[in-house]
XYZ file of C-alpha atoms in Angstrom:
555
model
C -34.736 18.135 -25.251
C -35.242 18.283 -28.911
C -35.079 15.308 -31.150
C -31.677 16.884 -33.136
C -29.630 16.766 -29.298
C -31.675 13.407 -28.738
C -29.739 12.058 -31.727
C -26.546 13.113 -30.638
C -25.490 9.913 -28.775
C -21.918 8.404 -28.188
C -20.890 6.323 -31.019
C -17.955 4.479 -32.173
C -17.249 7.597 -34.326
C -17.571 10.145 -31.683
C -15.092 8.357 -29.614
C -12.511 8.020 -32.498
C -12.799 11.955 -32.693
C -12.676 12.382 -29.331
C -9.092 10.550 -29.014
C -7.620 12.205 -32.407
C -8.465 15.411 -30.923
C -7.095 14.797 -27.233
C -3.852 13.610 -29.069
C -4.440 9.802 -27.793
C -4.571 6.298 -29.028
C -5.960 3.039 -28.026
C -4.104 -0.386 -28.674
C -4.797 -3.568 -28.230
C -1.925 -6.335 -28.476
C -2.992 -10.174 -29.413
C 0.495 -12.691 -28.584
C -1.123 -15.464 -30.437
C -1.724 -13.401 -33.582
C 1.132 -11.053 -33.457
C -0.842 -8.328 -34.190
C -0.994 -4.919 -32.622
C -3.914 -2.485 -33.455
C -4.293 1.648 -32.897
C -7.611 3.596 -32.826
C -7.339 7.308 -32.849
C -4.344 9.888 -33.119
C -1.617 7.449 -34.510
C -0.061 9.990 -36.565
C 0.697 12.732 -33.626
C 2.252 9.883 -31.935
C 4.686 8.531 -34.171
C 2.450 5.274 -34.772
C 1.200 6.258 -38.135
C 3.288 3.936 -40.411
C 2.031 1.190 -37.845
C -2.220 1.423 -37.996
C -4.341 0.512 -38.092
C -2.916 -2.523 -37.237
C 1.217 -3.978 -37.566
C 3.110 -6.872 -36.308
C 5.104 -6.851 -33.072
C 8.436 -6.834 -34.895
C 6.955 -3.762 -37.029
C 6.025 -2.110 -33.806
C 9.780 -2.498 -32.064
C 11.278 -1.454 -35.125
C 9.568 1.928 -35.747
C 10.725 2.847 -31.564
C 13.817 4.287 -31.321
C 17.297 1.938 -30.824
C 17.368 3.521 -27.308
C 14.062 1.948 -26.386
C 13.496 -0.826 -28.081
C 13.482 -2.970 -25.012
C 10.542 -0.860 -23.845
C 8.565 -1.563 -26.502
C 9.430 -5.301 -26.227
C 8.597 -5.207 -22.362
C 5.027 -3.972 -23.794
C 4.375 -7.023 -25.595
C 6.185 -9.496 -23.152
C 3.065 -11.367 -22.108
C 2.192 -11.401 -18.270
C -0.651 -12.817 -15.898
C -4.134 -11.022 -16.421
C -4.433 -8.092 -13.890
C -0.523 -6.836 -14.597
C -0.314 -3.373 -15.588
C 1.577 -1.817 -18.459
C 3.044 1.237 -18.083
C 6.168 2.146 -20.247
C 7.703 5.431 -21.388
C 8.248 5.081 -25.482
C 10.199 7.301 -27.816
C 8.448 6.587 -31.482
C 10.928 7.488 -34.055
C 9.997 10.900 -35.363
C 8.204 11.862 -32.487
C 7.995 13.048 -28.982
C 7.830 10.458 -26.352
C 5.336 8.805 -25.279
C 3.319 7.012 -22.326
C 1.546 3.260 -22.567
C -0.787 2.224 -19.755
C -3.178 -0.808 -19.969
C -3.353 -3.862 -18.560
C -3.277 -7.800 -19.295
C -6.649 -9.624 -19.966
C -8.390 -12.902 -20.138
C -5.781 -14.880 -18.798
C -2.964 -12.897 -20.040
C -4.156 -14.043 -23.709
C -4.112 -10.127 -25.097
C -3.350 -6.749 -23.286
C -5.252 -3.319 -24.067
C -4.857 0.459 -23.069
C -4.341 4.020 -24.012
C -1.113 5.376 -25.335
C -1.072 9.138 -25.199
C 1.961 12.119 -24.993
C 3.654 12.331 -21.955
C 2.906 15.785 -22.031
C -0.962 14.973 -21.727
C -0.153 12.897 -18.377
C 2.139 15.446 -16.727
C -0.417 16.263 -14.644
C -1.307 13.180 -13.048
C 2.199 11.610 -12.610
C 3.810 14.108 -9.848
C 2.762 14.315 -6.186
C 0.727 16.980 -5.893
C 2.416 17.955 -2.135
C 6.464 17.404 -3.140
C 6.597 17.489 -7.220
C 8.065 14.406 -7.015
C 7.322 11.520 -9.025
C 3.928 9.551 -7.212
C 3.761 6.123 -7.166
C 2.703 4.545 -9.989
C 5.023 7.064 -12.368
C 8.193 5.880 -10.257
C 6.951 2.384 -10.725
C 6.995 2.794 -14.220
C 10.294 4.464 -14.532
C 11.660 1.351 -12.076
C 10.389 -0.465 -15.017
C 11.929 1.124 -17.727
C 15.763 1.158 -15.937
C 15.264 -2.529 -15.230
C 15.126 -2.900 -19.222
C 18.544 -1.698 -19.218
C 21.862 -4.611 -18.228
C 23.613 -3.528 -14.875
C 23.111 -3.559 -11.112
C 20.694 -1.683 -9.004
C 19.747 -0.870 -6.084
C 16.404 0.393 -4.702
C 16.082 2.390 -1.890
C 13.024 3.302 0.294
C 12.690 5.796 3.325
C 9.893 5.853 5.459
C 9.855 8.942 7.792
C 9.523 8.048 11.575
C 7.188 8.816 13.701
C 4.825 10.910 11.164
C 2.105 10.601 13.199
C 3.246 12.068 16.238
C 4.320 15.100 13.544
C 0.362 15.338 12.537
C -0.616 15.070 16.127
C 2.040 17.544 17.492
C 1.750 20.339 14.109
C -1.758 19.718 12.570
C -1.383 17.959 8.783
C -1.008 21.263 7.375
C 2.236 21.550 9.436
C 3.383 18.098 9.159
C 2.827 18.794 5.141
C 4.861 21.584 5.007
C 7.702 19.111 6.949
C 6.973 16.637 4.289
C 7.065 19.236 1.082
C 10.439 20.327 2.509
C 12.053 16.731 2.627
C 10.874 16.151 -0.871
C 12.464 19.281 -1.932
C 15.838 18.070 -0.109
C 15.550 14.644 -1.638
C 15.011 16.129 -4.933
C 17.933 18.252 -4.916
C 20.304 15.502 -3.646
C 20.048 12.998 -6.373
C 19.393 13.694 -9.933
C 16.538 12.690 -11.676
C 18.441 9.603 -13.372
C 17.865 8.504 -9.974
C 13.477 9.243 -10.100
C 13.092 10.850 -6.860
C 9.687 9.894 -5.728
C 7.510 9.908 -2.817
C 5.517 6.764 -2.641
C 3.841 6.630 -0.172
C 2.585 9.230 2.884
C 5.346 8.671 4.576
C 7.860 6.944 2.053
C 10.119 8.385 -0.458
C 12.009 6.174 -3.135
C 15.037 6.270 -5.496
C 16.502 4.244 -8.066
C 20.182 3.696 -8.582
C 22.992 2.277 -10.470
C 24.895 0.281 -7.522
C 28.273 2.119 -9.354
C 27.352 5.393 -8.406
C 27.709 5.734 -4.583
C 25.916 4.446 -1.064
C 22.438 5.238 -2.149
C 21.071 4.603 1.513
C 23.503 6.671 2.964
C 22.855 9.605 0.677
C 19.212 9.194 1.010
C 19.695 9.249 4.918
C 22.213 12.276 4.839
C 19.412 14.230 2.380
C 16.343 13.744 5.126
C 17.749 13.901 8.160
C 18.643 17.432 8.131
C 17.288 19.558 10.958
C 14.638 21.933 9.635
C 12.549 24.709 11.154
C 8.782 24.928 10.355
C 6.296 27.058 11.600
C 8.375 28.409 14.777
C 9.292 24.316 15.713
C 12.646 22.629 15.127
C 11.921 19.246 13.598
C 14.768 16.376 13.666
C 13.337 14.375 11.403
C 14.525 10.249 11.398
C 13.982 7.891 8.663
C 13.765 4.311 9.129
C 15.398 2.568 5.306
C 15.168 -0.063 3.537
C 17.241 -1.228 0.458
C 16.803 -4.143 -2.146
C 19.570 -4.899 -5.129
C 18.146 -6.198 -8.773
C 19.866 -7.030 -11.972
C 18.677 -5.277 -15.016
C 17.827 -6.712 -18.064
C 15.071 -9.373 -19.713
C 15.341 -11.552 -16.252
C 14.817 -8.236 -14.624
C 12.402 -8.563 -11.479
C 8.923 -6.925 -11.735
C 8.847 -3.291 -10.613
C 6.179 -3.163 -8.254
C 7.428 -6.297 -6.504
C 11.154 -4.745 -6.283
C 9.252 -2.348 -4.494
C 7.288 -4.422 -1.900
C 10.549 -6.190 -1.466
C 12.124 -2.783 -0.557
C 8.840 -1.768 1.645
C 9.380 -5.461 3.412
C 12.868 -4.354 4.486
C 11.528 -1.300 5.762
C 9.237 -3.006 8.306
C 12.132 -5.270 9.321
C 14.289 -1.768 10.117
C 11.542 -0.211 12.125
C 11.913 -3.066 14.449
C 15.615 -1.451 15.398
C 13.824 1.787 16.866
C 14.427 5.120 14.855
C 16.527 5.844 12.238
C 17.056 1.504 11.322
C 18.068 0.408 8.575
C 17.982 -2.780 6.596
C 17.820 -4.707 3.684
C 16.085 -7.277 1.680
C 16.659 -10.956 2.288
C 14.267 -13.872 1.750
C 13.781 -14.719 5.203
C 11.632 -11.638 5.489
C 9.408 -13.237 3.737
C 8.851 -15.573 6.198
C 8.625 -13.109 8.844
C 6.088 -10.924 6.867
C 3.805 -14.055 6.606
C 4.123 -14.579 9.906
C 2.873 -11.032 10.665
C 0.119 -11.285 8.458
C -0.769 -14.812 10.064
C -0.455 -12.559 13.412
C -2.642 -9.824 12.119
C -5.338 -12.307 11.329
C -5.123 -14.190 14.981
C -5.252 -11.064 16.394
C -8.473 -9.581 14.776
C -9.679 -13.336 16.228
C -8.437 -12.805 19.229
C -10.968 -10.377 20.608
C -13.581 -12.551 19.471
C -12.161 -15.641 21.298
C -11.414 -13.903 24.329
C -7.375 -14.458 24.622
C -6.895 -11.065 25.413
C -6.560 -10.465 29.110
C -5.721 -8.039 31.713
C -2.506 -9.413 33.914
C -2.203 -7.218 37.310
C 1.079 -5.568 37.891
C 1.152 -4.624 42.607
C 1.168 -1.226 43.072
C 2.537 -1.189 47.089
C 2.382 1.893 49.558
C 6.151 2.364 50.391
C 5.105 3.815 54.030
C 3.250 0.419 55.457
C 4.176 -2.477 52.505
C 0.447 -2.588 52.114
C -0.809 -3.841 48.277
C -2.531 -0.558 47.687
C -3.740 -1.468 43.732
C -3.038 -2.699 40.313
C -1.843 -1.878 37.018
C -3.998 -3.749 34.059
C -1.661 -4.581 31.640
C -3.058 -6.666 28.328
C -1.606 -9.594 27.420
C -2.414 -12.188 24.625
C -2.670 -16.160 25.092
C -2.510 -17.113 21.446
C -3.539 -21.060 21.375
C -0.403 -21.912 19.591
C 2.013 -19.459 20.507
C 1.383 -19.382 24.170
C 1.777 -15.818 25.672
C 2.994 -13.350 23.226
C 5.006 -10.126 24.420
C 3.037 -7.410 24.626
C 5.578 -5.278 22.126
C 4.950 -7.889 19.588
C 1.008 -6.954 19.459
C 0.110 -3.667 20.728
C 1.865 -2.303 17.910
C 0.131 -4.129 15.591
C -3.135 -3.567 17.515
C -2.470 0.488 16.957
C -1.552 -0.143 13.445
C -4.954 -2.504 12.788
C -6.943 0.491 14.667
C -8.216 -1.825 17.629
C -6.640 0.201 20.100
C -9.800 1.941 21.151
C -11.525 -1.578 21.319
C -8.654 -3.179 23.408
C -9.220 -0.170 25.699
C -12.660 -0.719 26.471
C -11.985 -4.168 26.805
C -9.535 -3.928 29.492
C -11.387 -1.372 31.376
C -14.281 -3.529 31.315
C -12.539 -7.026 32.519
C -10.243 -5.054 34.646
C -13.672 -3.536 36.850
C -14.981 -6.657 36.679
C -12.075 -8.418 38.537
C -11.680 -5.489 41.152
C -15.333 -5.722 41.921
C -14.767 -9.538 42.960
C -11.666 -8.595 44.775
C -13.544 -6.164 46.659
C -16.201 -8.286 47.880
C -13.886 -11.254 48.898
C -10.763 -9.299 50.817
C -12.746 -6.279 52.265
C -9.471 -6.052 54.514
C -7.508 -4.409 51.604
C -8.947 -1.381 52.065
C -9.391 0.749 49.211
C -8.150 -1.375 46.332
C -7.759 0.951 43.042
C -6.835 -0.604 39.598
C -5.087 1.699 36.871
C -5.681 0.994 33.039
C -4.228 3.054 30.155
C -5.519 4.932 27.714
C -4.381 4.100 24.397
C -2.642 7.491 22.710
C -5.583 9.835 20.956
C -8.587 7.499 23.282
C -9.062 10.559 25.072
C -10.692 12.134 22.369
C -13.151 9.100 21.346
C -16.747 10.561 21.599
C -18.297 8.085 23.264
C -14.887 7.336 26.185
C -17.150 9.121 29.375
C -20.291 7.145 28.409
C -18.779 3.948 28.307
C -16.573 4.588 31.555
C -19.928 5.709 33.925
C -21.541 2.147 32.551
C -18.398 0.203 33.359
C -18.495 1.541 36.782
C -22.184 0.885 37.105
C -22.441 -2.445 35.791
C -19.297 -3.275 38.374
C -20.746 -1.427 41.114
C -17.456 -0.041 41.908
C -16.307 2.741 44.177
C -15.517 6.238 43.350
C -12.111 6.432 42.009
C -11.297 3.001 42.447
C -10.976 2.522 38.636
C -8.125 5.046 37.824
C -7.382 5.732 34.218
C -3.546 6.736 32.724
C -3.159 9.193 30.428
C 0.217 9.966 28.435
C 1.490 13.577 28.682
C 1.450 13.662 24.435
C -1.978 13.277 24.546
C -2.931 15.937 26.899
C -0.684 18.622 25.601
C -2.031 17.800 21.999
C -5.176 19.841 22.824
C -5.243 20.847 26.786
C -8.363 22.672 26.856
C -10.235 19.716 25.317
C -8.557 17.293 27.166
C -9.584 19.215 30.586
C -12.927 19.193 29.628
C -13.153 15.258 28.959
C -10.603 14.476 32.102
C -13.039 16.694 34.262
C -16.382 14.597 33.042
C -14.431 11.587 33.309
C -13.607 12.175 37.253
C -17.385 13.107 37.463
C -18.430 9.774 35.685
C -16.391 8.157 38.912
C -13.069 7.152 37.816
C -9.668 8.604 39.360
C -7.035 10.184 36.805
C -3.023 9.090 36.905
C -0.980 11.706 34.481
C 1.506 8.861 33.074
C 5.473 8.519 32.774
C 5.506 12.226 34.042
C 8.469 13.556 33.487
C 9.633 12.498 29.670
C 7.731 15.038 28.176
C 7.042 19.007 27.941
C 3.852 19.484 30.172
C 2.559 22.775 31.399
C 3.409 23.207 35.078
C 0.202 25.868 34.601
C -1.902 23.552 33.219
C -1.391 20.555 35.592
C -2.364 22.096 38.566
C -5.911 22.831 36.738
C -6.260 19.212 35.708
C -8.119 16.999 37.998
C -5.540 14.507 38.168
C -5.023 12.605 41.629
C -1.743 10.699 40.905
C 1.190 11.456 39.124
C 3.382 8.195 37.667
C 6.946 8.619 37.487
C 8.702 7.028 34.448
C 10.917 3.926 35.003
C 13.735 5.205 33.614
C 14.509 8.285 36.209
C 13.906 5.397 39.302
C 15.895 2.795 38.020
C 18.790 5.083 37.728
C 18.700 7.071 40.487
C 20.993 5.632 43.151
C 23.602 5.984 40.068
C 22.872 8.699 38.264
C 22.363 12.141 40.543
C 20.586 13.942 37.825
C 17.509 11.059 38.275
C 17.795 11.482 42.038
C 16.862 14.905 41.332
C 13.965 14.649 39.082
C 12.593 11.975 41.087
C 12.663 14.227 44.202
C 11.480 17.142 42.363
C 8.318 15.278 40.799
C 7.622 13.828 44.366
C 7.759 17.683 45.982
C 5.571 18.701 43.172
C 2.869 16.083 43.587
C 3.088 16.906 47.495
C 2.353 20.456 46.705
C -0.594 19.874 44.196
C -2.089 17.435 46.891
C -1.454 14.783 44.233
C -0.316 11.161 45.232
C 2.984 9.850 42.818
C 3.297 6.497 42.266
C 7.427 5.071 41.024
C 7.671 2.820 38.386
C 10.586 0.573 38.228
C 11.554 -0.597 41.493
C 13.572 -3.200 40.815
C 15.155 -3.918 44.570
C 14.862 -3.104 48.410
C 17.424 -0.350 47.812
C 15.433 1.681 45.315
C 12.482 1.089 47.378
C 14.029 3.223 50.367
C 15.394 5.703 48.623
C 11.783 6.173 47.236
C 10.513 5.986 50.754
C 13.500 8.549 52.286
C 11.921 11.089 48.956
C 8.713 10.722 50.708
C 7.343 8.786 47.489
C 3.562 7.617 48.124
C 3.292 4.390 45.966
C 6.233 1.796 43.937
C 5.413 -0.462 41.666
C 7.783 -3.134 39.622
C 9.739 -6.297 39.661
C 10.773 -5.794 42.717
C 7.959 -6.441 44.098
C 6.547 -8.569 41.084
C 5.751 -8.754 37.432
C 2.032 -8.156 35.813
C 0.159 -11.519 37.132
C -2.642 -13.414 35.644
C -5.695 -12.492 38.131
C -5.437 -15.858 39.610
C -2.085 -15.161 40.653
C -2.211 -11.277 41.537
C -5.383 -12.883 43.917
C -2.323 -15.165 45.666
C 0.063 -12.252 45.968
C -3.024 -9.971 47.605
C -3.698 -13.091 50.076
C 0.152 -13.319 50.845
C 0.446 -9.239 51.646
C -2.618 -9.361 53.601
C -1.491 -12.403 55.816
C 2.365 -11.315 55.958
C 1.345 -7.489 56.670
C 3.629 -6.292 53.671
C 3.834 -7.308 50.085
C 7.402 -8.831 49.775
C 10.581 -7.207 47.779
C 13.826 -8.467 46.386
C 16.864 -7.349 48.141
C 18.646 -6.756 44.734
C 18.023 -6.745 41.427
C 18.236 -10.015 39.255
């Protein structure tokens, strides 16, 4: 390097010619000294009456009338950390966007002013060409400026996970560019379209011009085709009203307000809807208290396995368990298991509540195993959480829990979900088949609600098939579930496979299970998931009475 590039070092001058010649300014705005200053291309942005420094009533009156109430939202002082970000017409030029942010205690605010021209770019999702995030934010900001009522409406598309798994992302993208382009052709862009979020897409409208969740709804929930699949896509919505004007609520927090009322309309199932109230505020503490327990929780050891009987129709005979998790919180007592699994998935501890419940659920066999050696041979079932199939280390860490508990072959039996064996069959085989050679038995799960390969599962080294609750408990009413039930039943006869019933909720369902030749039952008829202590009793009580007991009818 020669001493002439050696000298060539950025200075206070090089940066002043770097902005003039990218066509942007920098401005700083001091409240207590009413004084707004520009450093670099102030004339190409209308700003050149105004530097190198003006007043903030010079600096409102050189923006147009139509957005003068932009340019005082710029100066408004807020809290250090908010964000500016304003679209400003100068007069006598083209308009223009401010972004910077509030400092030292909200005591001045700096940024970069530049054409909107030279942000195009960065202010559209890349995926949809609708406005991203922070540019819908900033146009939220800029209608609120204006007197009237609004209403803000968010859409979260269900279930875009299962999309990814099902399609691959570049699929589920193409799903996702296409509901953009919908959205964008139903509402104009007085309305700012956006997508903010992976899943989420936003609008902005005057409450005068129509039922904006309705219209959002109608716009995404259109069938589509991609790739050879017919989607039916759901979204879940949520809506929040604000008053324009200079009492006008912030624009990012008119969004987390709308986001809030989202979470409250997933609770409904697909497709909910709802909309903002202050008692969600409440609840979303409350889930963030939750979230916080729950990380705890595994540390503290509240989260246990409760044993649900699994009974052999033919003799009455307890033949297993089910491990189902369950949470004693130390204030809230036993919370539902829909309440925190959910969460759990969301928090990505999923694959650690797995291993945990395989590991106390061996445990407790083992002891069951040495005490009552008249039960025979005593299997307990635990799920797989959806995608733990494919965790790299899932075979290891089954052969040690089997070890460590000196267990049986196939007395620890592991459930897997039709979704995630059809995601990627060949893979799945391979892991299923190591698994069974690691020692543990293999139950195909809630058989029946899905789209398996008839092909496939007779490859599959699965021993039991699980029928889902919903074909048993209908099936002295409804003759379509009598059918399936009988059909899975044949099929696992024919594949040498046992099938266990879930839902037997009396006697009467019980025999008709036993009259299909059904191997195993399992539900409140015979009892709910016990704590071990309990499940212990109801395995003494079988043993000594000859048959686990069942209710006559159903509550």
């Amino acid at each position: 390097m020669n001493t002439r590039s050696r000298s060539l070092t950025w200075d206070a001058t090089t940066a002043i010619e770097a902005l003039a010649a990218a066509d942007t300014a920098l401005w700083i705005w001091t409240p207590s000294e009413d004084q707004m200053r520009f450093t670099g291309a102030t004339r190409a942005l209308g700003l050149g009456p105004l530097a190198p420094e003006c007043s903030g009533a010079a600096f409102t009156a050189v923006a147009v009338p139509s957005d003068r109430s932009l340019a005082e939202r710029i100066l408004k002082p807020q809290n250090e950390g908010a964000e500016v970000a304003v679209r400003l017409r100068m007069r006598d030029a083209e308009t223009c966007i401010w972004r910077g942010v509030w400092l030292e205690d909200g005591l001045r605010a700096a940024g970069v002013v530049a054409l909107e021209t030279k942000f195009a770019a960065s202010h559209r999702d890349h995926l949809t060409g609708l406005l991203d995030r922070r540019a819908f934010l900033a146009r939220v900001g800029e209608t609120l400026t204006q007197p009237g009522d609004y209403e803000l409406v968010v859409a979260d598309v269900d279930r875009l996970r299962r999309l990814n798994e099902a399609l691959g992302h570049e699929r589920a993208d193409l799903v996702l560019a296409a509901l953009g382009s919908r959205l964008n052709g139903a509402f104009s862009q007085d309305a700012n379209p956006a997508r903010v979020g992976e899943d989420e897409f936003a609008v902005i409208l005057s409450r005068g011009a129509g039922a904006a969740s309705e219209r959002l709804r109608e716009a995404l929930e259109q069938p589509l085709r991609v790739a050879g699949f017919d989607i039916y896509p759901t979204v879940s919505i949520g809506a929040v009203a604000a008053e324009g004007g200079p009492d006008a609520p912030d624009a990012a927090e008119l969004l987390r307000r709308a986001e809030l009322a989202v979470e409250q309309a997933k609770t409904a199932g697909r497709g909910g809807a709802a909309a903002y109230g202050r008692a969600l505020e409440s609840d979303s503490l409350s889930r963030l208290a939750l979230e916080g327990d729950l990380r705890n929780a595994f540390v503290r050891c509240e989260i246990e396995p409760f044993y649900q009987p699994i009974v052999n129709l033919a003799t009455g005979a307890v033949a297993g368990f089910e491990a189902l998790a369950r949470w004693r919180h130390p204030k809230r007592g036993l919370v539902p298991p829909d309440e925190f699994l959910g969460l759990a998935d969301e928090m990505g501890l999923m694959n650690e509540l797995g291993l945990l419940m395989m590991t106390q659920a061996a445990r407790q066999l083992a002891e069951w195993l040495a005490r009552h050696p008249g039960a025979g041979k005593l299997f307990c079932s635990v799920n797989l959480s959806v995608g733990e199939i494919e965790r790299a280390s899932l075979v290891e860490d089954v052969a040690r829990i089997i070890a460590a508990a000196g267990l049986p072959r196939g007395a620890l039996k592991l459930e897997v979900t039709e979704g995630d064996i059809m995601r990627d069959t060949s893979r799945a085989a391979e892991t299923l088949k190591k698994l069974r050679d690691a020692g543990a038995s293999l139950a195909l799960d809630d058989f029946g609600t899905g789209f398996s390969s008839l092909t496939w599962l007779a490859k599959l080294p699965f021993d039991t098939l699980k029928i889902d609750r919903y074909f048993v408990l209908t099936m002295d009413k409804d003759e379509g579930s009598a059918k399936i039930v009988k059909s899975v039943v044949n099929l696992g006869r024919d594949l040498s496979l046992e099938v266990v019933a879930e839902g037997v909720e009396n006697a009467g369902l019980a025999g008709l299970l036993l009259d299909a030749q059904c191997h195993y039952g399992q539900g409140f008829g015979y009892a709910p998931a016990l704590p071990a202590q309990e499940a212990e009793v109801y395995l003494n009580e079988s043993l000594a009475d000859g048959s686990a007991p069942i209710k006559a009818r159903s509550a």
